[in-house]
Every structure is written in C-alpha cells, then in structure tokens.
XYZ file of C-alpha atoms in Angstrom:
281
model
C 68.156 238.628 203.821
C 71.658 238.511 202.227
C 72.254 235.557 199.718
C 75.585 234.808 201.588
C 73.635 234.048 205.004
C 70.974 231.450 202.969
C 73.181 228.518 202.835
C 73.731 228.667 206.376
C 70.828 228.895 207.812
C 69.409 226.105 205.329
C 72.533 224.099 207.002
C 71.666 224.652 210.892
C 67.681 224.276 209.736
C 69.489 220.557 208.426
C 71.410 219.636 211.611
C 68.266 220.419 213.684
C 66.064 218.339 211.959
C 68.524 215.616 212.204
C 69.276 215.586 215.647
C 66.020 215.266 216.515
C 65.632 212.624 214.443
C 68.421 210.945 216.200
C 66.244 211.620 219.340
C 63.205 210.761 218.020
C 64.850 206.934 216.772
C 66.483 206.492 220.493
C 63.335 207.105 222.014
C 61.368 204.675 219.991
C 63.772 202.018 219.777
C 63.938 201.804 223.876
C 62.917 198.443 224.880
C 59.858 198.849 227.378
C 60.810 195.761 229.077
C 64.781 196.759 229.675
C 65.534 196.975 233.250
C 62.205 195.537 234.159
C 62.904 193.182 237.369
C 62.439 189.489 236.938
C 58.739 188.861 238.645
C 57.796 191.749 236.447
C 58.820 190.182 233.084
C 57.437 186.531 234.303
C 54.366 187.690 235.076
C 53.814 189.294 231.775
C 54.716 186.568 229.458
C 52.313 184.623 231.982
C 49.576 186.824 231.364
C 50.058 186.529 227.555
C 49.859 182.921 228.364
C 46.852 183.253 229.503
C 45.014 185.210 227.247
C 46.341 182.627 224.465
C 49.016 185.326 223.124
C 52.053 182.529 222.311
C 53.729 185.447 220.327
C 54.002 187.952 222.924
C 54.384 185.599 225.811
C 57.440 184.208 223.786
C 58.702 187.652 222.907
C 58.752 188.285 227.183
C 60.355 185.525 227.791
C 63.142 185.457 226.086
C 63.773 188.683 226.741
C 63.747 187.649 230.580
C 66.310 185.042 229.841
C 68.201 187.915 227.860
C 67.918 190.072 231.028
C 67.936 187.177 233.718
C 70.743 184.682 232.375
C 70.209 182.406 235.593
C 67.839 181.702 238.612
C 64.313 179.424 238.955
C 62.368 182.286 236.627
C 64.750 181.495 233.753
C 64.604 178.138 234.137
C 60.512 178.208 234.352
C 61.143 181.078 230.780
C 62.921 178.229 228.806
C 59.876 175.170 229.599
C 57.809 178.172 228.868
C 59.263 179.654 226.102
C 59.387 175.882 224.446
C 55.351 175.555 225.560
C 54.213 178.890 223.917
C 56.234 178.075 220.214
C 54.651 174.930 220.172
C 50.889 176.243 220.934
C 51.858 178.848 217.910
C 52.658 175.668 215.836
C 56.456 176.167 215.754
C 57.324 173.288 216.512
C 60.582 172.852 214.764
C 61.997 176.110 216.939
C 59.685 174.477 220.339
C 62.259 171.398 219.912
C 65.038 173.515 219.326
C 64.338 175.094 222.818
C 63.584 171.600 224.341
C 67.121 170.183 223.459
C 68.962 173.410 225.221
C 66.979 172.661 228.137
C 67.622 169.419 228.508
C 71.293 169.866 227.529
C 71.515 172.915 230.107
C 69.498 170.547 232.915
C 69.353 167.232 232.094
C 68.249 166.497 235.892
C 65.404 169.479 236.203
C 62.422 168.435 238.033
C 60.534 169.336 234.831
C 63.045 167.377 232.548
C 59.405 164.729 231.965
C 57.484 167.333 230.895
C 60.224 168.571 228.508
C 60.805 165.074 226.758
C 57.027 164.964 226.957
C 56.789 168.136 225.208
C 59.410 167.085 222.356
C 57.105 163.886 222.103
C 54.026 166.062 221.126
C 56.195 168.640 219.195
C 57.434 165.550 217.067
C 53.930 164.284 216.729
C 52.531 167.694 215.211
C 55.608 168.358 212.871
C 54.444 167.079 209.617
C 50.854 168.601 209.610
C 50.886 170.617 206.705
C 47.763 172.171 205.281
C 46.884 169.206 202.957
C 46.689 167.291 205.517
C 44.383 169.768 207.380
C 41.694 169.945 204.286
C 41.644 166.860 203.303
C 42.866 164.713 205.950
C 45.815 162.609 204.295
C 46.709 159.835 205.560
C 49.997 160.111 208.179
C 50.550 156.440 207.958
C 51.134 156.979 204.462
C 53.542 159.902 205.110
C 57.361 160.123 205.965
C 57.600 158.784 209.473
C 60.968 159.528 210.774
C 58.925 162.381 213.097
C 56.302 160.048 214.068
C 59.537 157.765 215.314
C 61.788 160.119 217.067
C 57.698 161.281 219.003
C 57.535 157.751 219.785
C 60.871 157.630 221.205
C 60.369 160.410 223.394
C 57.150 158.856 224.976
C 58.901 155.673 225.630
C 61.733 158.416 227.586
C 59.032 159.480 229.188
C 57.025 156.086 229.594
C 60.699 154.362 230.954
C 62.904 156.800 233.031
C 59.836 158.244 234.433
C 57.096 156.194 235.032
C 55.684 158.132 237.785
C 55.713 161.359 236.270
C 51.827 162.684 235.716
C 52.777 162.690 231.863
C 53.745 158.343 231.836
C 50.111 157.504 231.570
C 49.425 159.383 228.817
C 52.921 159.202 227.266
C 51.873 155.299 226.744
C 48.637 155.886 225.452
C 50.213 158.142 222.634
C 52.800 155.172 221.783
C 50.203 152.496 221.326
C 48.314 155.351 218.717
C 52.048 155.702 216.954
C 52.384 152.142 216.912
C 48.753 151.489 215.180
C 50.079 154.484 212.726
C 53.903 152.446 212.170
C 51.731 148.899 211.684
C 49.079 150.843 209.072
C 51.955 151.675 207.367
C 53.703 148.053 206.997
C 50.202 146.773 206.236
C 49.166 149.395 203.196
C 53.193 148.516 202.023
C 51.694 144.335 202.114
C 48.414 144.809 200.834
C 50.368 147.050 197.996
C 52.711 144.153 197.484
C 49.541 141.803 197.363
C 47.820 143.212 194.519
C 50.377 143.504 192.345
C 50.595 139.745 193.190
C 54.302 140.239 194.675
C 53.083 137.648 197.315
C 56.494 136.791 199.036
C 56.957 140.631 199.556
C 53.576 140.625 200.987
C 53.940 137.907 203.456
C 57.013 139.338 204.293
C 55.777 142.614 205.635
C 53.057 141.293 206.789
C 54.893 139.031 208.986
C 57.085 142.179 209.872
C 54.537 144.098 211.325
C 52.888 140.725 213.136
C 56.722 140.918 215.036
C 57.438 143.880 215.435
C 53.908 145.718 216.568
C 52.246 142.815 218.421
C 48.609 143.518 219.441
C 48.151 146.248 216.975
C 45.512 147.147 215.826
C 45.892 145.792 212.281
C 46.842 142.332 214.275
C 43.960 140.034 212.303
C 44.615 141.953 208.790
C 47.817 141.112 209.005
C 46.888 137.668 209.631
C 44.253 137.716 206.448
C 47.121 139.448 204.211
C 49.621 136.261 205.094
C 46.953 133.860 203.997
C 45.830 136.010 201.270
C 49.957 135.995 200.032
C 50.050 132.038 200.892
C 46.935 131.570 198.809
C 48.834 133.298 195.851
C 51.706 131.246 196.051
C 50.275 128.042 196.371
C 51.471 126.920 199.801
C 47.895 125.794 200.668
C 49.499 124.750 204.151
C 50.668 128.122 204.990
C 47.186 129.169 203.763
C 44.996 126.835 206.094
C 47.462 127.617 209.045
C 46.516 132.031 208.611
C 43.194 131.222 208.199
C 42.549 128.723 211.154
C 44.219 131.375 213.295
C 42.173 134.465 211.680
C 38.909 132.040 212.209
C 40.036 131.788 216.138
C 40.915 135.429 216.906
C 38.063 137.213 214.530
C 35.458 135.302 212.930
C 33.741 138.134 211.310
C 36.763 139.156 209.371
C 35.699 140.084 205.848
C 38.374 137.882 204.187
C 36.801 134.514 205.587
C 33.871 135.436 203.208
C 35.808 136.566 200.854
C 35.127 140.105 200.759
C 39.308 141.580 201.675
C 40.991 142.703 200.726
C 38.857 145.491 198.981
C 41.047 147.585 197.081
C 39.112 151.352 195.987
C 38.400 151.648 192.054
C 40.716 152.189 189.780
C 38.688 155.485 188.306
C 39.114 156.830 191.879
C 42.734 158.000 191.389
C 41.747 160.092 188.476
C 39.756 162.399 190.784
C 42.738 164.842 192.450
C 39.996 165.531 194.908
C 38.716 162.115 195.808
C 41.152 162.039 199.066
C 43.793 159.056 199.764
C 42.024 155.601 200.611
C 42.925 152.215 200.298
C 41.843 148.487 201.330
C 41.932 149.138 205.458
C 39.484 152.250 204.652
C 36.549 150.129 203.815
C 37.155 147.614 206.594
C-alpha cells in the first residue's frame, strides 16, 4: 500500500461511518406515533389510562393534539391530558391545561368537570412531603390554594347544580370551610393566650360571621367568653356562655377544662408534630 493512498482511504473509511450515523440518528429519532390516525392515538393514551400509566397516556395525548389540532378526540385529549397530570401529582401543569380548556371552550359539555377538576387540583397543590410524614396541619398552612379550590366548587356548586360533580363539589366546600374557620380559630386561641383578648374576640367573632355552622361553631363561642372573661366585661362573658350552655353543654370550657393549650417542652421536640388547643378537644 502506497503512503500517498493512506490518507484517503482513512477519509472515505470517515465519511462512511458518518453517514451512517446520520442514518442511524434519523431512524431512531422517528416518532412511532407520527402519522398515526386519530382513533389510533386516543385509544393508546386510553389504554395507558387504564393501566394507571399518567406519563405515557399524557405523552399520547398531546401528541394527538400536536397531530389532530381540532375535532371531538382533541377536545376529549385536553380533559384528558389535564386528568392524567393531575393523577401524576402535577397539578400546577393539570391547571395550566384546565385554564386553556376552558378559555378554548368555555361552553363544552364537560366545562363542570373541568372547573371540578381545577377544584381538586387546587385542593392537592400544597401537599408537600412534610405534610405526607407527619401530617401538618393545612389549616395552619398558606391558604390562598385552599381558596381559589373553594372557589371552583362553588363554580361548580352555582352555574351547575345539576352536573353529577354539584353534590360532591358542596361537600368539598363545607370540608374547606371547617379548614378556613380552624384557621381563624388557632389565630384567636393564639391571640387568647398571649392574653391579647380584644384580638381574640375579634377573630373569633370573624369566623362566627363569616363560616356559620362550622364546625368550630361552639369553640368559637367558648373563645369569645374566654376573651370577655379576660377583659372584664362579665356581661359579654355571661351572654357566650349562656349561649355555649344552650347549643353544647358538654363543652370542656363550661368545666373549665379549654382551652388546653399543649406543653411548653413540646415545641422543643422537632419531631413531636404540630398540635394545638382544638387537638385535644
């Protein structure tokens, strides 16, 4: 072999091994699912569905609604599409989806189940693994979430009361609404031991307004006469405890035993859990 023929056969033994390469990277990166007619695609993504896949059955379906721009099967990809992110727990991109839908067709025949959807995407949003292992608290946490979930049930619960999801969309805002009044009462019972009693009576009285029949309805009631006792208006007083003596007679704070705040030494235990007075009720 003749030294001046070397470099080009090292050359062509280069371009060959590059072009297929190139041919190699084509064939791989060919979508399976390109030119794939609609029913096809649906039923795939279904399937996935199905066998509890939410990855893969999102995967299909957007790449049907890449595909398949318009028609009922991309219409029935974007409520699914929305339905498999939130079963994977995404729920921040399961909203995002929900609010193109109902931007795209706000008068769908599935709009309900959409704001329904939104409602229970809301709802799950702030579970983050502390709460998970060592079950915090969400009354004590941020609720702007819980709030725009309870607005979406009361969407659901008002413009559509006849939808199959109303029923249960107003079961899941009196649960919220127990969670918003736990809040206001932890903030007045807070108040009340640190004897800032007008603050106290003041929330307490808030949450007696503004969630009526909660829940927390008679501890309210025992926190006002608790924060009347403290400031000396022994009117106020008598008037919280003769209605807290009609509605629940066994309350605790009629013999004296409520509010009962958790020790002191319990906060220096980073793995005693959050608990406060309501928690020993």
């Amino acid at each position: 072999m003749s030294l001046r023929s070397a470099p080009s056969r090292l050359l062509a033994l280069l371009l060959i091994v590059a072009f297929a390469g190139v041919g190699c990277s084509k064939f791989k990166d060919k979508d399976a699912d390109e030119g794939v007619p609609v029913e096809t695609l649906y039923e795939k993504a279904h399937k996935s569905m199905t066998n509890g896949n939410w990855a893969a059955a999102e995967t299909t379906f957007k790449r049907l609604v890449a595909q398949y721009p318009y028609g009922p099967y991309t219409e029935q990809a974007l409520v699914e599409t929305a339905y498999a992110q939130y079963k994977a727990g995404k729920h921040d991109d399961a909203i995002s989806s929900i609010d193109r839908f109902i931007r795209t067709y706000p008068t769908h025949k599935n709009i309900a189940y959409m704001y329904y959807l939104r409602g229970l995407s809301n709802s799950s949003r702030d579970t983050v693994f502390l709460q998970k292992v060592w079950t915090l608290d969400a009354s004590r946490r941020d609720l702007a979430t819980p709030l725009q979930a309870f607005n979406d049930f009361s969407i659901v619960a008002d413009r559509y009361p006849n939808s199959r999801y109303a029923p249960d969309a107003r079961i899941r805002m009196a649960g919220l609404r127990d969670m918003f009044a736990r809040h206001e009462l932890d903030t007045a019972l807070y108040y009340l031991r640190r004897t800032a009693y007008v603050a106290a009576a003041e929330r307490a009285k808030f949450l007696l307004e503004t969630y009526p029949q909660s829940s927390y309805q008679n501890d309210a009631v025992a926190t006002l006469a608790a924060a009347y006792e403290g400031l000396g208006n022994e009117v106020l007083a008598a008037d919280a405890r003769r209605v807290l003596q009609l509605n629940d007679p066994s309350h605790p704070f009629l013999a004296g035993k409520w509010p009962d705040y958790p020790s002191n030494w319990r906060k220096l235990n980073p793995f005693a859990g959050e608990k406060s007075a309501l928690d020993n009720d």
